[in-house]
Amino acid sequence: MISALEDTKGAANQSGEGPGARRHPIQVRLTAGAERALAVHPTPLLVELELLFSCLIRKRVRFPAAPHADAIPVPGTDPRLTLYFHPVCTKVCAIGDAEVPDLLTFPIRRVTPFIPRAVTLDYRKSGWTGDFSYPQERR
C-alpha cells in the first residue's frame, strides 16, 4: 500500500504522463542584490518553498542548510539554485508569520497544481528573502 506522502512524491516527480503531470520549471526572478550574492556563493543555494495549510494558507520561502526529508525537489530556471517544494499543515489553527510548532507534511494527492510557478529572491544586509507565486500561464 502506498502512503499519501509516497504518492505525493511520486506525483510531483512524474515525467509527463498522467493527470496533472505537465509541469514547467519554476521561473526564477532575482534582484540585483540576489545576483551579487549568488555570484560569490560557492554552491547552489538551497531554497525551500513552504505552503502551509491551516485555517488560512501561508506561503514562506526558507533557506535551510538541508531540505526537509519530505520536501519535493522541483526544477527551476537557474542552475545556481536548488529548489524544493514542501506542503505542510498544522495540528491546530495557526494565523500569522510566527514559527509554527509541530508542522506536519501535508499529504496532497495531486501536488502538481500546488507547486509554485515563479519565485522571486532578494539579498539584503539581513540575508536572503523571497516570495513565490502562481501567475497565469499564457496559452
XYZ file of N, CA and C in Angstrom:
417
model
N 0.840 -1.184 0.000
C 0.000 0.000 0.000
C 0.881 1.241 0.000
N 0.565 2.207 -0.850
C 1.340 3.436 -0.958
C 0.766 4.459 0.006
N 1.632 5.058 0.814
C 1.157 6.102 1.730
C 0.861 7.364 0.938
N 0.106 8.267 1.537
C -0.229 9.522 0.870
C 1.027 10.309 0.539
N 2.008 10.281 1.428
C 3.232 11.017 1.181
C 4.004 10.420 0.017
N 4.106 9.100 -0.048
C 4.790 8.469 -1.170
C 4.090 8.832 -2.469
N 2.768 8.839 -2.437
C 2.003 9.210 -3.613
C 2.292 10.661 -3.983
N 2.413 11.526 -2.975
C 2.716 12.931 -3.221
C 4.062 13.067 -3.908
N 5.070 12.385 -3.391
C 6.392 12.474 -4.002
C 6.361 11.913 -5.419
N 5.663 10.823 -5.625
C 5.567 10.250 -6.956
C 4.859 11.179 -7.919
N 3.784 11.803 -7.459
C 3.034 12.721 -8.311
C 3.878 13.917 -8.696
N 4.675 14.401 -7.769
C 5.489 15.582 -8.044
C 6.611 15.279 -9.015
N 7.060 14.059 -9.038
C 8.211 13.722 -9.850
C 7.857 12.964 -11.123
N 6.584 12.963 -11.499
C 6.187 12.297 -12.732
C 6.832 13.013 -13.905
N 7.126 12.281 -14.959
C 7.751 12.901 -16.114
C 6.741 13.722 -16.895
N 5.888 13.138 -17.639
C 4.924 13.906 -18.395
C 3.622 13.167 -18.526
N 3.553 11.959 -18.012
C 2.353 11.163 -18.140
C 1.443 11.378 -16.947
N 0.193 11.080 -17.157
C -0.757 11.113 -16.050
C -1.391 12.477 -15.881
N -2.532 12.511 -15.192
C -3.236 13.766 -14.996
C -2.434 14.715 -14.123
N -2.364 15.975 -14.536
C -1.694 16.992 -13.734
C -0.184 16.893 -13.731
N 0.391 16.041 -14.576
C 1.834 15.838 -14.522
C 2.603 16.874 -15.333
N 1.936 17.566 -16.250
C 2.615 18.552 -17.083
C 3.091 19.698 -16.202
N 4.388 19.878 -16.135
C 4.933 20.892 -15.252
C 6.125 21.560 -15.909
N 6.202 22.869 -15.778
C 7.332 23.627 -16.293
C 8.253 23.983 -15.132
N 9.521 24.274 -15.431
C 10.409 24.708 -14.349
C 9.881 25.989 -13.699
N 10.172 26.145 -12.424
C 9.769 27.353 -11.703
C 10.586 28.522 -12.240
N 9.893 29.581 -12.640
C 10.533 30.782 -13.159
C 11.222 31.497 -12.002
N 12.521 31.756 -12.116
C 13.286 32.405 -11.051
C 13.531 33.863 -11.421
N 13.186 34.763 -10.499
C 13.448 36.196 -10.667
C 14.390 36.616 -9.546
N 15.490 37.267 -9.901
C 16.486 37.682 -8.921
C 16.663 39.193 -8.949
N 16.748 39.807 -7.766
C 17.069 41.231 -7.697
C 18.568 41.387 -7.935
N 19.025 42.633 -8.084
C 20.456 42.887 -8.259
C 21.235 42.384 -7.045
N 20.680 42.568 -5.853
C 21.338 42.088 -4.637
C 21.472 40.575 -4.627
N 20.445 39.884 -5.085
C 20.488 38.422 -5.148
C 21.515 37.961 -6.179
N 21.580 38.642 -7.305
C 22.576 38.303 -8.334
C 23.989 38.431 -7.773
N 24.262 39.536 -7.041
C 25.594 39.742 -6.459
C 25.920 38.655 -5.437
N 24.958 38.316 -4.582
C 25.186 37.297 -3.553
C 25.406 35.916 -4.173
N 24.642 35.582 -5.210
C 24.814 34.278 -5.863
C 26.150 34.181 -6.593
N 26.650 35.328 -7.077
C 27.921 35.326 -7.804
C 29.076 34.874 -6.919
N 28.968 35.081 -5.610
C 30.050 34.688 -4.697
C 29.677 33.479 -3.839
N 28.485 32.930 -4.049
C 28.051 31.757 -3.277
C 28.729 30.526 -3.870
N 29.468 29.745 -3.061
C 30.275 28.652 -3.612
C 29.489 27.449 -4.139
N 28.273 27.245 -3.652
C 27.467 26.091 -4.073
C 26.067 26.587 -4.412
N 25.265 25.765 -5.100
C 23.886 26.192 -5.352
C 23.154 26.494 -4.039
N 22.402 27.571 -4.024
C 21.642 27.984 -2.847
C 20.419 27.088 -2.709
N 20.211 26.540 -1.529
C 19.053 25.693 -1.254
C 17.868 26.584 -0.896
N 16.782 26.456 -1.642
C 15.588 27.268 -1.432
C 14.405 26.324 -1.256
N 13.693 26.450 -0.138
C 12.531 25.601 0.135
C 11.282 26.468 0.109
N 10.347 26.119 -0.751
C 9.093 26.848 -0.912
C 8.041 26.129 -0.081
N 7.683 26.730 1.044
C 6.780 26.086 2.001
C 5.374 26.663 1.855
N 4.395 25.792 1.686
C 2.994 26.190 1.602
C 2.279 25.571 2.793
N 1.837 26.425 3.727
C 1.212 25.964 4.967
C -0.302 25.981 4.828
N -0.923 24.838 5.041
C -2.375 24.721 5.064
C -2.803 24.684 6.519
N -3.561 25.683 6.941
C -4.077 25.756 8.307
C -5.473 26.333 8.166
N -5.913 27.159 9.109
C -7.207 27.807 8.907
C -7.082 28.862 7.801
N -5.864 29.299 7.532
C -5.529 30.142 6.389
C -4.351 29.486 5.678
N -4.052 29.962 4.475
C -2.897 29.439 3.750
C -1.772 30.458 3.857
N -0.563 29.986 4.157
C 0.595 30.874 4.264
C 1.688 30.364 3.335
N 2.331 31.308 2.629
C 3.474 30.984 1.779
C 4.736 31.463 2.492
N 5.790 30.659 2.449
C 7.062 31.065 3.054
C 8.206 30.495 2.222
N 9.202 31.341 1.970
C 10.421 30.895 1.306
C 11.483 30.755 2.390
N 12.063 29.575 2.491
C 13.071 29.294 3.518
C 14.408 28.995 2.844
N 15.473 29.209 3.584
C 16.819 28.961 3.082
C 17.561 28.067 4.080
N 17.121 26.804 4.219
C 17.720 25.906 5.216
C 19.081 25.371 4.753
N 19.832 24.849 5.692
C 21.115 24.223 5.356
C 20.894 22.913 4.604
N 19.785 22.238 4.906
C 19.433 20.980 4.238
C 17.920 20.958 4.056
N 17.424 20.344 2.982
C 15.975 20.300 2.785
C 15.307 19.390 3.810
N 14.038 19.654 4.071
C 13.257 18.767 4.933
C 13.198 17.400 4.254
N 13.171 16.359 5.035
C 13.162 14.994 4.491
C 11.990 14.746 3.548
N 10.859 15.427 3.761
C 9.682 15.231 2.918
C 9.548 16.277 1.813
N 10.489 17.224 1.713
C 10.416 18.250 0.673
C 10.611 17.598 -0.695
N 9.914 18.134 -1.681
C 9.901 17.569 -3.031
C 10.818 18.394 -3.930
N 11.840 17.790 -4.542
C 12.688 18.554 -5.460
C 11.879 18.985 -6.679
N 12.050 20.251 -7.078
C 11.335 20.783 -8.239
C 12.336 21.495 -9.145
N 12.103 21.462 -10.458
C 13.037 22.117 -11.374
C 12.877 23.628 -11.335
N 13.968 24.326 -11.582
C 13.950 25.780 -11.671
C 14.684 26.217 -12.920
N 14.642 27.509 -13.211
C 15.283 28.024 -14.417
C 16.685 28.553 -14.158
N 17.172 28.483 -12.912
C 18.505 28.990 -12.587
C 19.323 27.876 -11.933
N 20.404 27.437 -12.571
C 21.195 26.329 -12.028
C 21.937 26.673 -10.734
N 21.953 27.947 -10.349
C 22.613 28.342 -9.102
C 21.726 28.103 -7.888
N 20.516 27.602 -8.135
C 19.564 27.336 -7.056
C 19.165 25.869 -7.063
N 18.919 25.331 -5.887
C 18.334 24.005 -5.740
C 16.988 24.218 -5.058
N 15.901 23.957 -5.782
C 14.560 24.270 -5.294
C 13.835 23.034 -4.776
N 13.104 23.234 -3.699
C 12.258 22.190 -3.110
C 10.903 22.796 -2.782
N 9.851 21.984 -2.908
C 8.503 22.380 -2.509
C 8.115 21.530 -1.313
N 7.576 22.187 -0.269
C 7.201 21.446 0.935
C 5.823 21.897 1.416
N 4.762 21.162 1.064
C 3.436 21.479 1.606
C 3.339 20.960 3.038
N 2.859 21.802 3.939
C 2.764 21.419 5.351
C 1.403 21.812 5.908
N 1.068 21.264 7.069
C -0.161 21.625 7.770
C 0.135 21.647 9.265
N -0.810 22.161 10.033
C -0.653 22.222 11.482
C -1.698 21.342 12.146
N -1.452 21.008 13.400
C -2.431 20.236 14.167
C -3.569 21.128 14.642
N -3.272 22.422 14.829
C -4.277 23.387 15.277
C -4.202 24.605 14.378
N -5.247 25.416 14.388
C -5.286 26.622 13.577
C -4.175 27.581 14.006
N -3.374 28.037 13.046
C -2.287 28.975 13.333
C -2.353 30.119 12.336
N -2.453 31.338 12.836
C -2.520 32.517 11.978
C -1.288 33.367 12.248
N -0.670 33.877 11.185
C 0.464 34.771 11.343
C 1.728 34.200 10.744
N 2.802 34.980 10.865
C 4.084 34.596 10.292
C 5.018 33.944 11.295
N 4.583 33.800 12.531
C 5.442 33.205 13.557
C 5.710 31.741 13.236
N 6.801 31.231 13.775
C 7.103 29.808 13.610
C 5.962 28.981 14.190
N 5.613 27.927 13.499
C 4.514 27.068 13.931
C 5.107 25.764 14.457
N 4.810 25.424 15.710
C 5.338 24.164 16.231
C 4.596 22.972 15.618
N 5.258 21.864 15.579
C 4.637 20.608 15.140
C 4.081 20.662 13.723
N 4.842 21.225 12.779
C 4.408 21.185 11.388
C 4.435 19.746 10.897
N 3.429 19.397 10.120
C 3.331 18.065 9.532
C 3.360 18.203 8.020
N 3.982 17.263 7.337
C 3.928 17.277 5.884
C 2.491 17.009 5.465
N 1.963 17.855 4.571
C 0.576 17.748 4.135
C 0.502 16.755 2.976
N -0.277 15.702 3.108
C -0.331 14.661 2.072
C -1.257 15.035 0.911
N -0.726 15.757 -0.056
C -1.504 16.156 -1.232
C -1.436 15.031 -2.262
N -2.580 14.586 -2.745
C -2.616 13.506 -3.747
C -2.098 13.984 -5.103
N -2.564 15.144 -5.546
C -2.128 15.710 -6.831
C -1.381 16.999 -6.524
N -0.093 16.900 -6.298
C 0.699 18.032 -5.826
C 1.016 19.042 -6.930
N 1.050 18.623 -8.179
C 1.480 19.492 -9.273
C 0.760 20.840 -9.312
N -0.565 20.923 -9.165
C -1.214 22.239 -9.201
C -0.785 23.181 -8.068
N -0.224 22.643 -7.002
C 0.173 23.462 -5.861
C 1.626 23.922 -5.927
N 2.407 23.352 -6.832
C 3.807 23.752 -6.958
C 3.850 25.149 -7.563
N 4.559 26.081 -6.928
C 4.612 27.454 -7.448
C 5.153 27.499 -8.876
N 4.775 28.546 -9.583
C 5.239 28.733 -10.955
C 6.373 29.752 -11.043
N 6.508 30.595 -10.003
C 7.551 31.625 -10.013
C 8.036 31.884 -8.594
N 9.326 32.204 -8.479
C 9.908 32.588 -7.194
C 10.758 33.836 -7.427
N 10.666 34.786 -6.502
C 11.474 35.999 -6.534
C 12.366 35.996 -5.308
N 13.669 36.186 -5.522
C 14.622 36.181 -4.417
C 15.364 37.506 -4.345
N 15.677 37.915 -3.118
C 16.426 39.142 -2.866
C 17.457 38.852 -1.786
N 18.529 39.618 -1.797
C 19.526 39.520 -0.730
C 19.846 40.927 -0.262
N 19.683 41.136 1.038
C 19.979 42.430 1.658
C 20.881 42.189 2.847
N 21.185 43.240 3.583
C 22.053 43.115 4.761
C 21.544 42.059 5.732
N 20.234 41.941 5.840
C 19.642 40.980 6.782
C 19.673 39.542 6.263
N 20.027 39.344 5.012
C 20.108 37.998 4.454
C 19.129 37.779 3.309
N 18.889 36.519 3.012
C 18.018 36.131 1.905
C 16.553 36.316 2.271
N 15.777 36.801 1.315
C 14.321 36.865 1.440
C 13.739 36.391 0.114
N 12.475 36.024 0.144
C 11.864 35.579 -1.095
C 10.362 35.469 -0.999
N 9.756 35.268 -2.146
C 8.318 35.073 -2.254
C 8.090 34.174 -3.462
N 6.978 33.462 -3.458
C 6.636 32.678 -4.641
C 5.202 32.958 -5.030
N 4.882 32.639 -6.295
C 3.558 32.984 -6.809
C 3.095 31.957 -7.837
N 1.868 32.164 -8.255
C 1.210 31.276 -9.212
C 0.652 32.099 -10.373
N 1.505 32.789 -11.145
C 0.973 33.587 -12.252
C 0.319 32.691 -13.297
N -0.652 33.251 -13.993
C -1.352 32.513 -15.048
C -0.395 32.212 -16.190
N -0.496 31.010 -16.732
C 0.293 30.659 -17.910
C -0.396 31.232 -19.133
N 0.404 31.718 -20.078
C -0.166 32.200 -21.341
C -0.387 31.013 -22.253
N -1.535 30.997 -22.873
C -1.857 29.857 -23.750
C -1.983 30.298 -25.165
